[in-house]
CSV table of C-alpha atoms in Angstrom, one decimal:
chain,number,residue,atom,x,y,z
A,537,MET,CA,-19.6,10.0,-56.1
A,538,LYS,CA,-21.2,10.9,-53.0
A,539,ARG,CA,-21.1,6.8,-52.1
A,540,ILE,CA,-17.3,8.1,-52.6
A,541,SER,CA,-17.1,11.2,-51.2
A,542,SER,CA,-17.9,9.7,-47.8
A,543,TYR,CA,-15.9,6.2,-48.3
A,544,CYS,CA,-13.6,8.4,-47.8
A,545,ILE,CA,-14.2,10.7,-45.2
A,546,PHE,CA,-15.5,7.1,-43.1
A,547,LEU,CA,-11.6,6.8,-44.4
A,548,MET,CA,-10.1,9.5,-43.0
A,549,ALA,CA,-12.1,9.4,-40.0
A,550,LEU,CA,-11.3,6.2,-38.5
A,551,LEU,CA,-7.5,6.8,-39.5
A,552,ALA,CA,-6.8,10.2,-37.2
A,553,ALA,CA,-8.8,7.7,-35.0
A,554,ASN,CA,-5.7,5.0,-35.6
A,555,LEU,CA,-3.2,7.7,-35.6
A,556,CYS,CA,-5.2,9.6,-31.7
A,557,TYR,CA,-4.9,5.5,-30.1
A,558,GLY,CA,-1.3,5.5,-31.5
A,559,GLN,CA,-0.3,8.2,-29.5
A,560,SER,CA,-2.1,8.3,-26.7
A,561,ALA,CA,-0.6,4.3,-26.2
A,562,LYS,CA,2.2,4.7,-26.8
A,563,GLN,CA,4.9,3.8,-24.1
A,564,VAL,CA,7.2,6.6,-23.5
A,565,ILE,CA,9.0,4.9,-20.0
A,566,ARG,CA,9.1,2.1,-17.6
A,567,PHE,CA,10.4,2.2,-14.7
A,568,GLY,CA,10.2,0.0,-10.7
A,569,LEU,CA,8.7,2.1,-7.8
A,570,ILE,CA,10.0,0.8,-4.4
A,571,SER,CA,9.7,1.7,-1.3
A,572,ASP,CA,10.3,1.2,2.5
A,573,ILE,CA,12.9,-2.2,2.8
A,574,GLN,CA,13.5,-1.1,6.4
A,575,TYR,CA,16.0,-3.8,6.3
A,576,CYS,CA,17.4,-4.5,9.5
A,577,ASP,CA,19.4,-7.7,11.0
A,578,CYS,CA,16.9,-7.9,13.8
A,579,GLU,CA,13.9,-9.9,15.0
A,580,PRO,CA,10.8,-8.5,13.8
A,581,ARG,CA,8.3,-6.0,15.5
A,582,GLY,CA,4.7,-6.5,15.2
A,583,SER,CA,3.6,-7.1,11.0
A,584,ARG,CA,7.8,-5.6,10.4
A,585,PHE,CA,9.3,-7.6,9.5
A,586,TYR,CA,13.1,-6.5,8.6
A,587,ARG,CA,15.9,-8.9,8.9
A,588,ASN,CA,12.8,-10.4,5.5
A,589,SER,CA,13.5,-7.5,3.0
A,590,ILE,CA,16.9,-8.6,2.1
A,591,ALA,CA,15.8,-12.3,0.8
A,592,LYS,CA,12.6,-9.7,-0.6
A,593,LEU,CA,14.0,-7.5,-2.2
A,594,ASP,CA,16.8,-9.7,-4.3
A,595,SER,CA,13.7,-11.3,-5.7
A,596,CYS,CA,12.2,-8.1,-7.0
A,597,VAL,CA,15.5,-6.8,-8.3
A,598,ASP,CA,15.1,-9.9,-9.9
A,599,ALA,CA,11.5,-9.4,-11.6
A,600,ILE,CA,12.7,-5.5,-12.5
A,601,ASN,CA,16.3,-6.6,-14.4
A,602,GLN,CA,13.3,-9.6,-16.0
A,603,GLN,CA,10.7,-6.8,-16.9
A,604,LYS,CA,13.7,-4.4,-18.1
A,605,VAL,CA,12.9,-0.6,-17.1
A,606,GLN,CA,14.6,2.3,-17.9
A,607,PHE,CA,15.5,2.4,-14.1
A,608,THR,CA,13.9,2.4,-10.9
A,609,LEU,CA,12.8,5.1,-8.6
A,610,ASN,CA,13.3,4.2,-4.5
A,611,LEU,CA,11.7,6.1,-1.5
A,612,GLY,CA,13.5,6.0,1.1
A,613,ASP,CA,13.4,4.1,5.0
A,614,ILE,CA,16.1,1.5,3.2
A,615,ILE,CA,17.1,0.6,6.1
A,616,ASP,CA,15.8,0.8,10.1
A,617,ARG,CA,18.0,1.8,12.2
A,618,ASN,CA,21.7,0.5,12.2
A,619,PRO,CA,23.9,2.4,9.9
A,620,LYS,CA,25.6,-1.0,8.5
A,621,ASP,CA,22.8,-2.1,7.1
A,622,LEU,CA,23.2,0.2,4.9
A,623,ASP,CA,26.3,-1.2,2.0
A,624,THR,CA,23.4,-4.7,2.7
A,625,VAL,CA,21.0,-3.1,0.9
A,626,LEU,CA,23.0,-1.0,-1.8
A,627,LYS,CA,24.6,-3.7,-2.5
A,628,SER,CA,21.0,-5.7,-3.2
A,629,LEU,CA,20.1,-2.6,-5.5
A,630,SER,CA,23.1,-2.8,-7.2
A,631,ARG,CA,22.4,-5.6,-9.3
A,632,LEU,CA,19.9,-4.2,-10.9
A,633,ASP,CA,20.8,-3.8,-13.8
A,634,LYS,CA,19.5,0.0,-14.2
A,635,LYS,CA,19.6,3.1,-12.5
A,636,VAL,CA,18.6,3.7,-9.8
A,637,TYR,CA,17.3,7.0,-8.0
A,638,ASN,CA,17.4,7.2,-4.1
A,639,THR,CA,15.6,10.0,-1.9
A,640,PRO,CA,16.0,8.9,1.8
A,641,GLY,CA,13.7,7.8,4.0
A,642,ASN,CA,13.4,9.7,7.7
A,643,HIS,CA,15.5,5.8,9.4
A,644,ASP,CA,17.9,6.2,7.2
A,645,TYR,CA,19.6,9.2,9.2
A,646,ALA,CA,19.6,6.8,12.2
A,647,GLY,CA,23.4,7.0,13.8
A,648,VAL,CA,23.7,9.5,10.8
A,649,LYS,CA,25.8,12.8,11.7
A,650,ASP,CA,27.5,13.7,8.7
A,651,ASN,CA,24.1,13.9,5.4
A,652,LYS,CA,25.9,15.1,3.1
A,653,GLN,CA,27.9,11.1,3.2
A,654,LEU,CA,24.9,9.5,3.8
A,655,HIS,CA,23.2,11.5,0.7
A,656,ASP,CA,26.2,11.1,-0.9
A,657,LYS,CA,25.7,6.7,-0.5
A,658,LEU,CA,23.0,6.5,-2.2
A,659,GLY,CA,24.4,7.8,-4.8
A,660,MET,CA,21.6,11.6,-4.3
A,661,PRO,CA,24.0,14.3,-6.8
A,662,GLU,CA,21.9,16.8,-4.4
A,663,GLU,CA,19.5,17.0,-1.0
A,664,TYR,CA,17.2,17.2,-3.6
A,665,TYR,CA,17.1,16.5,-6.9
A,666,SER,CA,15.8,16.4,-10.3
A,667,PHE,CA,16.7,14.2,-14.1
A,668,LYS,CA,15.0,14.1,-17.7
A,669,LYS,CA,13.4,11.0,-19.1
A,670,GLY,CA,11.3,12.6,-22.7
A,671,ASN,CA,9.3,14.8,-22.1
A,672,TRP,CA,8.4,14.3,-18.1
A,673,ARG,CA,10.2,15.5,-15.5
A,674,PHE,CA,11.1,13.7,-12.5
A,675,ILE,CA,11.1,16.0,-9.4
A,676,MET,CA,13.0,13.9,-6.3
A,677,LEU,CA,11.7,15.7,-3.0
A,678,ASN,CA,13.6,15.8,0.0
A,679,THR,CA,11.1,15.8,3.2
A,680,ASN,CA,13.7,15.1,5.3
A,681,GLU,CA,15.5,18.2,5.1
A,682,VAL,CA,14.2,19.7,8.0
A,683,ALA,CA,13.8,17.3,11.1
A,684,SER,CA,14.9,17.1,13.9
A,685,TYR,CA,16.6,13.4,13.1
A,686,ALA,CA,17.8,15.4,10.4
A,687,ASN,CA,21.3,17.1,12.3
A,688,VAL,CA,19.6,20.0,11.9
A,689,ALA,CA,20.5,21.6,15.6
A,690,GLY,CA,22.7,25.5,15.4
A,691,THR,CA,21.2,25.7,12.2
A,692,TRP,CA,19.2,27.8,10.6
A,693,LYS,CA,16.5,24.9,9.6
A,694,GLU,CA,16.8,24.7,13.3
A,695,GLY,CA,14.2,28.1,13.9
A,696,ALA,CA,12.6,26.6,10.6
A,697,LEU,CA,11.5,23.4,11.7
A,698,LYS,CA,10.0,24.8,15.8
A,699,GLN,CA,8.2,27.1,13.1
A,700,MET,CA,6.9,23.8,11.4
A,701,TYR,CA,6.3,22.2,14.2
A,702,ALA,CA,4.1,25.3,15.6
A,703,ASP,CA,2.3,26.5,12.3
A,704,TYR,CA,1.7,22.1,12.2
A,705,LYS,CA,-0.1,23.0,16.0
A,706,ALA,CA,-1.9,25.3,15.1
A,707,ALA,CA,-2.8,24.0,11.9
A,708,THR,CA,-3.8,20.1,14.1
A,709,GLY,CA,-4.4,20.7,17.3
A,710,HIS,CA,-1.1,17.9,17.5
A,711,GLU,CA,1.9,17.7,18.3
A,712,ALA,CA,4.1,16.8,15.4
A,713,ALA,CA,5.4,12.5,15.8
A,714,ASP,CA,9.0,13.2,15.5
A,715,TYR,CA,10.0,11.0,12.4
A,716,ASN,CA,8.2,13.1,10.4
A,717,GLY,CA,9.9,16.1,9.0
A,718,GLY,CA,9.4,18.7,5.8
A,719,ILE,CA,11.4,20.9,3.6
A,720,SER,CA,12.4,24.0,3.5
A,721,SER,CA,11.7,26.9,1.2
A,722,THR,CA,15.2,27.4,0.1
A,723,GLN,CA,13.3,23.9,-0.8
A,724,LEU,CA,10.5,24.6,-1.8
A,725,ALA,CA,11.4,27.9,-4.0
A,726,TRP,CA,13.6,25.4,-6.1
A,727,LEU,CA,10.5,23.0,-6.8
A,728,GLU,CA,9.2,26.0,-7.8
A,729,ASP,CA,11.5,27.4,-9.8
A,730,GLN,CA,11.4,23.2,-11.4
A,731,LEU,CA,7.2,23.4,-12.6
A,732,LYS,CA,8.0,26.8,-14.2
A,733,ALA,CA,10.9,25.7,-16.6
A,734,SER,CA,9.0,22.6,-17.0
A,735,GLN,CA,5.5,24.8,-17.6
A,736,LYS,CA,7.0,26.8,-19.9
A,737,LYS,CA,8.6,23.9,-22.1
A,738,GLY,CA,5.4,22.2,-22.1
A,739,GLU,CA,6.9,19.8,-19.6
A,740,SER,CA,5.0,16.7,-17.4
A,741,VAL,CA,5.9,16.6,-14.0
A,742,LEU,CA,6.0,13.2,-11.3
A,743,ILE,CA,7.1,14.7,-8.1
A,744,PHE,CA,8.0,12.0,-5.5
A,745,SER,CA,9.0,12.7,-1.8
A,746,HIS,CA,8.7,9.9,1.1
A,747,HIS,CA,6.6,11.5,3.4
A,748,PRO,CA,3.2,11.4,1.7
A,749,MET,CA,1.2,15.5,1.2
A,750,SER,CA,-2.3,14.6,1.4
A,751,CYS,CA,-4.1,10.4,1.9
A,752,ALA,CA,-1.8,9.3,5.1
A,753,LYS,CA,-2.9,12.1,8.0
A,754,GLY,CA,-0.7,12.2,10.8
A,755,LEU,CA,2.0,11.1,8.4
A,756,THR,CA,2.9,13.9,5.8
A,757,ALA,CA,5.4,16.7,5.1
A,758,LEU,CA,5.2,18.9,8.2
A,759,ASN,CA,4.7,21.3,5.8
A,760,ASP,CA,2.3,19.0,3.7
A,761,ARG,CA,0.2,21.9,3.0
A,762,GLU,CA,2.4,25.0,2.1
A,763,ILE,CA,3.6,22.1,-0.7
A,764,LEU,CA,0.6,21.8,-1.5
A,765,GLY,CA,-0.8,25.0,-2.3
A,766,MET,CA,2.5,26.1,-4.2
A,767,VAL,CA,2.1,22.6,-6.3
A,768,ALA,CA,-1.6,23.0,-7.3
A,769,GLY,CA,-1.3,26.1,-9.7
A,770,TYR,CA,0.7,24.6,-12.0
A,771,LYS,CA,-0.3,22.1,-15.0
A,772,CYS,CA,2.5,20.2,-15.8
A,773,VAL,CA,2.0,18.1,-12.5
A,774,LYS,CA,0.6,15.1,-13.4
A,775,ALA,CA,1.4,13.3,-9.5
A,776,LEU,CA,2.3,12.5,-6.6
A,777,ILE,CA,4.3,9.5,-5.0
A,778,ALA,CA,5.3,8.9,-1.8
A,779,GLY,CA,5.6,6.9,1.3
A,780,HIS,CA,6.4,5.5,4.4
A,781,HIS,CA,2.5,4.5,4.8
A,782,HIS,CA,3.3,1.3,4.5
A,783,SER,CA,0.0,0.3,4.3
A,784,GLY,CA,-0.3,3.3,1.6
A,785,ALA,CA,-3.1,5.2,0.6
A,786,PHE,CA,-4.1,6.4,-2.5
A,787,CYS,CA,-7.0,10.1,-3.0
A,788,TYR,CA,-7.0,13.7,-5.2
A,789,GLU,CA,-5.7,17.1,-3.7
A,790,GLY,CA,-9.0,18.4,-6.1
A,791,THR,CA,-7.5,17.1,-8.9
A,792,LEU,CA,-4.3,16.2,-8.6
A,793,PRO,CA,-3.7,12.1,-8.2
A,794,VAL,CA,-1.7,11.5,-4.7
A,795,VAL,CA,0.3,7.5,-4.3
A,796,VAL,CA,0.4,6.5,-1.7
A,797,VAL,CA,2.7,3.6,-2.3
A,798,GLU,CA,2.4,0.1,0.3
A,799,GLY,CA,5.9,-0.6,2.1
A,800,MET,CA,7.8,-3.6,1.9
A,801,VAL,CA,8.9,-4.5,5.1
A,802,GLU,CA,5.8,-5.7,6.8
A,803,THR,CA,4.2,-9.4,6.6
A,804,ALA,CA,6.5,-11.6,6.4
A,805,GLY,CA,7.3,-13.2,3.3
A,806,GLN,CA,4.6,-11.4,0.7
A,807,ASN,CA,6.1,-9.0,-1.6
A,808,ALA,CA,6.0,-5.0,-2.9
A,809,TYR,CA,7.2,-3.5,-5.7
A,810,GLY,CA,5.6,-1.4,-8.7
A,811,ILE,CA,5.9,-1.1,-12.8
A,812,VAL,CA,5.0,2.3,-14.4
A,813,GLU,CA,4.2,1.5,-17.4
A,814,LEU,CA,4.4,6.2,-18.0
A,815,TYR,CA,2.4,6.1,-21.3
A,816,PRO,CA,1.8,10.7,-22.2
A,817,ASN,CA,-2.3,10.6,-21.2
A,818,LYS,CA,-1.2,8.2,-17.7
A,819,LEU,CA,0.9,5.9,-15.6
A,820,VAL,CA,-0.2,3.1,-15.1
A,821,LEU,CA,0.7,1.4,-12.5
A,822,LYS,CA,1.3,-3.2,-11.7
A,823,GLY,CA,1.8,-3.8,-8.8
A,824,HIS,CA,3.7,-6.6,-7.0
A,825,GLY,CA,2.5,-8.5,-3.2
A,826,ARG,CA,1.3,-6.5,-0.9
A,827,MET,CA,1.3,-3.2,-4.3
A,828,LEU,CA,-1.7,-2.7,-5.2
A,829,SER,CA,-1.9,-1.5,-8.9
A,830,ARG,CA,-3.3,2.0,-10.7
A,831,THR,CA,-3.9,3.9,-13.5
A,832,LEU,CA,-4.1,7.2,-13.4
A,833,ASP,CA,-5.6,8.1,-16.7
A,834,PHE,CA,-4.3,12.2,-16.6
A,835,ASP,CA,-7.2,13.2,-19.0
A,836,LYS,CA,-10.0,12.3,-16.8
A,837,PRO,CA,-9.6,13.9,-13.9
C-alpha cells in the first residue's frame, strides 16, 4: 500500500512538472524585428551602404514571410535623408504578409514639414501608440516627439526641448547631439497611464522606441533618466527594445533588460533582422546576419 501511494505521488509530481513545462514552453507571440534600414539612393559613407538596404530589406521580407510571424515591428530610420525614398521602402515593406507597426527615427523627419503626414504615411494611428496581442501590451514610444529636427519651433515643445538640453548638459557635462530627441511630459503621462492599466490587468509589457534608454552613451533619449525612473516602478514591464545605435548593445537597468538591435544599413552585404518568439516567461530573439540572438528569461533577472 505504501509503495502504491509513493508511486501515485511520483506520478502526480511528474504530471505537475510537465504541466508547468508546457505552460512555460507554450509560444504566445511570434513577430519580426527590423531597425535602421536607412535607405538612400546615394553612395556609401563609411560602413553605411545606403543603397544596398533595399536588397537587404527584400531578402528580410521574404525570410519573415516564411517564418509565418503574426506581425513585424520597425524601429525607425527607415530612410536616411530624402523623403522621396520613403515610398521605395514602404513598397518593400508592403510585401510583408502581416501588419507592420512602425515608429519613426530621427532621419525620417528629414525634409518633413508636417509630422502628422509622416506618421500617417507610416500607418501610425497616433504620434505614439500601443496595441495588444494576447496578454501582452506593446508600447511604441516616439522619442522624436521633442527634437530639433521634428518641427517644434513656435510650439510649446520648443520650450520643453530647451529644458531637456539644459538638463542633459547638467547631467553629463556635454551638449546634447542634434540627432537625439525625447518624449514630452504629455507622452510620459500617457506612458504611465498605459503601465498602470497593464499592471492592474495583469498584463506583461514590452516598450519599443527608436532611441535607446540605456546601453548607448550619447545616443539615448534626451530624458532617458526620467523615463527609466518612472518605468522602474512597474513590474509589468519586461524589457526595453530600441534601435538607433547601429552596432547594437545590451545591458540591464536594475533588473530590467535593455536591448539595442543592430542596424540594417551597416556593411555592404550583411543583413540585420530578427524573429522574436515571446513566451509567458521569456523572450527569444533569433537574430539573422549582424543581429545577435538573445534569450531574456523573465523569471531569472
